[in-house]
């Protein structure tokens, strides 16, 4: 119980820090948020009224405390640009981000496990070296560079996939689902290429360590087939830290999704952030970052708790 409470307090502290940094950073953006939603030639009286309506006429410290008070009540404020609750704006975009990040994580795990097993069972061979080199290279890639490259080659040059949006506007019924999958390929592939390298390398190293354990040697001595030793005995223990790494990588995945959605005009939370920056829509920016930060903190908290339950040694740390 103490372990869970400690992790929960750390998560709440991290979330508070993220909320605070986000609040002050968005107010460093150049420009006047009032001018983004009203006539630049407005009178000074009208501008003052709009600032008062938005609560921007108050000292920064007062704005911060008011925002925290609203946040505790689950109120993310009203969008400056759209004049609707920020929660409504984000909930309209959230399903698309979940589809993208969920698909990317699923593909990463499905490909990462067999590639990691292949490298570990052929350690120090040419297959292992190729997989390691590819994995290290993938880890060093920049999301926008990968996205633009795939867009140009597979979208513009070859014309295999759409280069923007999430679904064809005129698609209905089963055709709409196929269109959604068609549009999902390039954004998902961009994220998978970034995530896959680290997952494969982690899978490889943990499996090599597991294959050196005594229980593996005992299984071999009993005549268990090499394939069964790997997939039924060693892999089961190697998956625990690998699964943990997958949970902890959610932060990288979320950050990559924000950039990927911007590149491909994918209508998720990341695209909402991009649009809000251009419109100086502070409430949407703050709400989006708070939502993403909360998702990452929650994922890390659940990962820590799950790992602590599965491995009691962690509870003492």
Short mmCIF file of C-alpha atoms in Angstrom, two decimals, residues 23-217:
data_model
loop_
_atom_site.label_atom_id
_atom_site.label_comp_id
_atom_site.label_asym_id
_atom_site.label_seq_id
_atom_site.Cartn_x
_atom_site.Cartn_y
_atom_site.Cartn_z
CA UNK A 23 0.46 27.59 -17.95
CA UNK A 24 3.39 29.99 -17.93
CA UNK A 25 4.98 28.81 -21.19
CA UNK A 26 1.87 29.42 -23.30
CA UNK A 27 1.78 32.99 -22.04
CA UNK A 28 5.26 33.57 -23.43
CA UNK A 29 3.91 33.12 -26.96
CA UNK A 30 4.24 36.36 -28.95
CA UNK A 31 1.05 38.13 -29.96
CA UNK A 32 -2.24 39.24 -28.47
CA UNK A 33 -4.85 36.48 -27.99
CA UNK A 34 -7.62 39.06 -28.31
CA UNK A 35 -6.46 40.02 -31.80
CA UNK A 36 -6.64 36.36 -32.82
CA UNK A 37 -10.40 36.31 -32.26
CA UNK A 38 -11.45 39.90 -32.96
CA UNK A 39 -10.95 42.79 -35.37
CA UNK A 40 -7.42 44.25 -35.11
CA UNK A 41 -9.00 47.71 -35.47
CA UNK A 42 -11.21 47.31 -32.39
CA UNK A 43 -11.42 50.12 -29.88
CA UNK A 44 -9.39 50.00 -26.68
CA UNK A 45 -12.62 49.73 -24.68
CA UNK A 46 -13.70 46.63 -26.59
CA UNK A 47 -10.26 45.08 -26.20
CA UNK A 48 -10.36 45.69 -22.45
CA UNK A 49 -13.80 44.09 -22.27
CA UNK A 50 -12.59 40.99 -24.13
CA UNK A 51 -9.56 40.70 -21.86
CA UNK A 52 -11.88 40.85 -18.87
CA UNK A 53 -14.18 38.21 -20.39
CA UNK A 54 -11.19 35.90 -20.90
CA UNK A 55 -9.82 36.69 -17.44
CA UNK A 56 -6.61 37.99 -18.97
CA UNK A 57 -6.87 41.40 -17.31
CA UNK A 58 -5.92 39.95 -13.93
CA UNK A 59 -2.35 39.55 -12.61
CA UNK A 60 -0.61 36.40 -13.82
CA UNK A 61 -0.51 34.90 -10.34
CA UNK A 62 -4.27 35.36 -9.94
CA UNK A 63 -4.87 33.79 -13.37
CA UNK A 64 -2.74 30.81 -12.31
CA UNK A 65 -4.62 30.25 -9.06
CA UNK A 66 -7.97 30.60 -10.82
CA UNK A 67 -6.87 28.07 -13.42
CA UNK A 68 -5.81 25.56 -10.75
CA UNK A 69 -9.15 26.02 -8.97
CA UNK A 70 -11.05 25.37 -12.21
CA UNK A 71 -8.82 22.42 -13.06
CA UNK A 72 -9.52 20.71 -9.76
CA UNK A 73 -13.23 20.95 -10.62
CA UNK A 74 -12.58 19.38 -14.05
CA UNK A 75 -13.12 22.66 -15.88
CA UNK A 76 -10.53 23.30 -18.62
CA UNK A 77 -12.08 26.63 -19.58
CA UNK A 78 -13.57 27.95 -22.82
CA UNK A 79 -11.84 28.06 -26.18
CA UNK A 80 -11.02 31.65 -27.17
CA UNK A 81 -11.47 30.87 -30.84
CA UNK A 82 -14.45 28.52 -30.87
CA UNK A 83 -16.31 29.77 -27.78
CA UNK A 84 -17.07 26.23 -26.66
CA UNK A 85 -15.71 24.26 -23.67
CA UNK A 86 -12.14 23.04 -24.12
CA UNK A 87 -13.30 19.61 -22.96
CA UNK A 88 -15.61 19.41 -25.98
CA UNK A 89 -12.79 20.41 -28.34
CA UNK A 90 -10.42 17.80 -26.94
CA UNK A 91 -12.96 14.98 -26.70
CA UNK A 92 -13.72 15.42 -30.40
CA UNK A 93 -10.02 14.97 -31.16
CA UNK A 94 -9.08 12.35 -28.56
CA UNK A 95 -10.45 9.25 -30.38
CA UNK A 96 -8.18 9.93 -33.38
CA UNK A 97 -5.11 10.22 -31.15
CA UNK A 98 -6.04 7.01 -29.35
CA UNK A 99 -6.42 5.21 -32.68
CA UNK A 100 -3.03 6.43 -33.87
CA UNK A 101 -1.05 5.79 -30.67
CA UNK A 102 -2.82 2.51 -29.95
CA UNK A 103 -2.16 1.20 -33.46
CA UNK A 104 1.48 2.26 -33.31
CA UNK A 105 2.03 0.59 -29.94
CA UNK A 106 0.30 -2.61 -31.06
CA UNK A 107 2.35 -2.86 -34.26
CA UNK A 108 5.54 -2.09 -32.33
CA UNK A 109 4.91 -4.94 -29.89
CA UNK A 110 3.82 -7.40 -32.59
CA UNK A 111 6.97 -6.73 -34.62
CA UNK A 112 9.32 -6.09 -31.72
CA UNK A 113 8.93 -9.42 -29.94
CA UNK A 114 9.86 -11.71 -32.87
CA UNK A 115 12.67 -9.38 -34.01
CA UNK A 116 14.07 -9.28 -30.47
CA UNK A 117 13.86 -13.07 -30.21
CA UNK A 118 15.55 -13.44 -33.60
CA UNK A 119 18.44 -11.19 -32.54
CA UNK A 120 18.84 -12.84 -29.13
CA UNK A 121 18.88 -16.40 -30.48
CA UNK A 122 21.50 -15.40 -33.04
CA UNK A 123 23.58 -13.23 -30.72
CA UNK A 124 26.84 -11.96 -32.23
CA UNK A 125 25.85 -13.33 -35.64
CA UNK A 126 25.27 -11.22 -38.74
CA UNK A 127 21.50 -11.22 -38.24
CA UNK A 128 21.95 -9.89 -34.71
CA UNK A 129 24.37 -7.20 -35.89
CA UNK A 130 22.00 -6.04 -38.64
CA UNK A 131 19.09 -5.84 -36.20
CA UNK A 132 21.19 -3.95 -33.64
CA UNK A 133 22.46 -1.48 -36.23
CA UNK A 134 18.96 -0.92 -37.56
CA UNK A 135 17.58 -0.51 -34.04
CA UNK A 136 20.19 2.05 -33.01
CA UNK A 137 19.67 3.95 -36.28
CA UNK A 138 15.89 3.99 -35.76
CA UNK A 139 16.33 5.39 -32.25
CA UNK A 140 18.30 8.32 -33.62
CA UNK A 141 15.66 9.30 -36.19
CA UNK A 142 13.63 12.50 -35.82
CA UNK A 143 9.86 12.09 -36.11
CA UNK A 144 9.26 15.00 -38.54
CA UNK A 145 12.10 13.78 -40.79
CA UNK A 146 10.63 10.29 -40.93
CA UNK A 147 7.12 11.62 -41.52
CA UNK A 148 8.15 13.95 -44.34
CA UNK A 149 10.28 11.23 -45.96
CA UNK A 150 7.46 8.67 -45.91
CA UNK A 151 4.98 11.28 -47.12
CA UNK A 152 7.17 12.20 -50.08
CA UNK A 153 8.16 8.66 -51.09
CA UNK A 154 5.01 6.62 -50.36
CA UNK A 155 2.45 9.38 -50.65
CA UNK A 156 3.59 11.91 -53.25
CA UNK A 157 6.01 9.92 -55.45
CA UNK A 158 4.43 6.45 -55.40
CA UNK A 159 0.90 7.57 -54.54
CA UNK A 160 0.24 4.52 -52.39
CA UNK A 161 -1.28 6.32 -49.41
CA UNK A 162 -3.03 9.64 -48.66
CA UNK A 163 -0.75 12.36 -47.33
CA UNK A 164 -3.26 14.08 -45.05
CA UNK A 165 -6.48 13.76 -43.10
CA UNK A 166 -8.00 10.75 -41.39
CA UNK A 167 -10.79 9.61 -43.72
CA UNK A 168 -12.28 10.51 -47.09
CA UNK A 169 -15.17 12.92 -46.59
CA UNK A 170 -17.42 11.11 -49.08
CA UNK A 171 -16.75 7.62 -47.66
CA UNK A 172 -19.62 5.87 -45.86
CA UNK A 173 -20.22 2.46 -44.33
CA UNK A 174 -17.46 -0.15 -44.80
CA UNK A 175 -15.71 2.19 -47.26
CA UNK A 176 -15.24 4.71 -44.44
CA UNK A 177 -13.44 2.11 -42.31
CA UNK A 178 -11.18 1.15 -45.19
CA UNK A 179 -10.50 4.80 -45.87
CA UNK A 180 -9.61 5.35 -42.20
CA UNK A 181 -7.13 2.46 -42.28
CA UNK A 182 -5.69 3.75 -45.55
CA UNK A 183 -5.10 7.19 -44.04
CA UNK A 184 -3.69 5.65 -40.86
CA UNK A 185 -0.80 3.78 -42.51
CA UNK A 186 1.72 6.60 -42.94
CA UNK A 187 1.22 8.28 -39.53
CA UNK A 188 1.30 4.90 -37.80
CA UNK A 189 4.39 3.77 -39.71
CA UNK A 190 6.17 6.99 -38.78
CA UNK A 191 5.64 6.30 -35.08
CA UNK A 192 6.47 2.60 -35.36
CA UNK A 193 9.83 3.30 -36.99
CA UNK A 194 10.75 5.59 -34.09
CA UNK A 195 9.56 3.23 -31.33
CA UNK A 196 10.51 -0.14 -32.74
CA UNK A 197 14.30 0.16 -32.40
CA UNK A 198 14.30 0.67 -28.64
CA UNK A 199 11.73 -2.06 -28.07
CA UNK A 200 13.67 -4.62 -30.13
CA UNK A 201 16.98 -3.82 -28.42
CA UNK A 202 15.37 -4.14 -24.99
CA UNK A 203 13.71 -7.41 -25.96
CA UNK A 204 17.05 -8.72 -27.23
CA UNK A 205 19.06 -7.84 -24.12
CA UNK A 206 16.49 -9.16 -21.63
CA UNK A 207 16.06 -12.40 -23.55
CA UNK A 208 19.82 -12.97 -23.76
CA UNK A 209 19.97 -12.51 -19.99
CA UNK A 210 17.06 -14.93 -19.49
CA UNK A 211 18.68 -17.54 -21.72
CA UNK A 212 21.69 -17.55 -19.38
CA UNK A 213 19.63 -18.43 -16.30
CA UNK A 214 19.84 -21.81 -14.54
CA UNK A 215 16.24 -22.79 -15.29
CA UNK A 216 16.99 -22.54 -19.02
CA UNK A 217 20.03 -24.79 -18.64
#
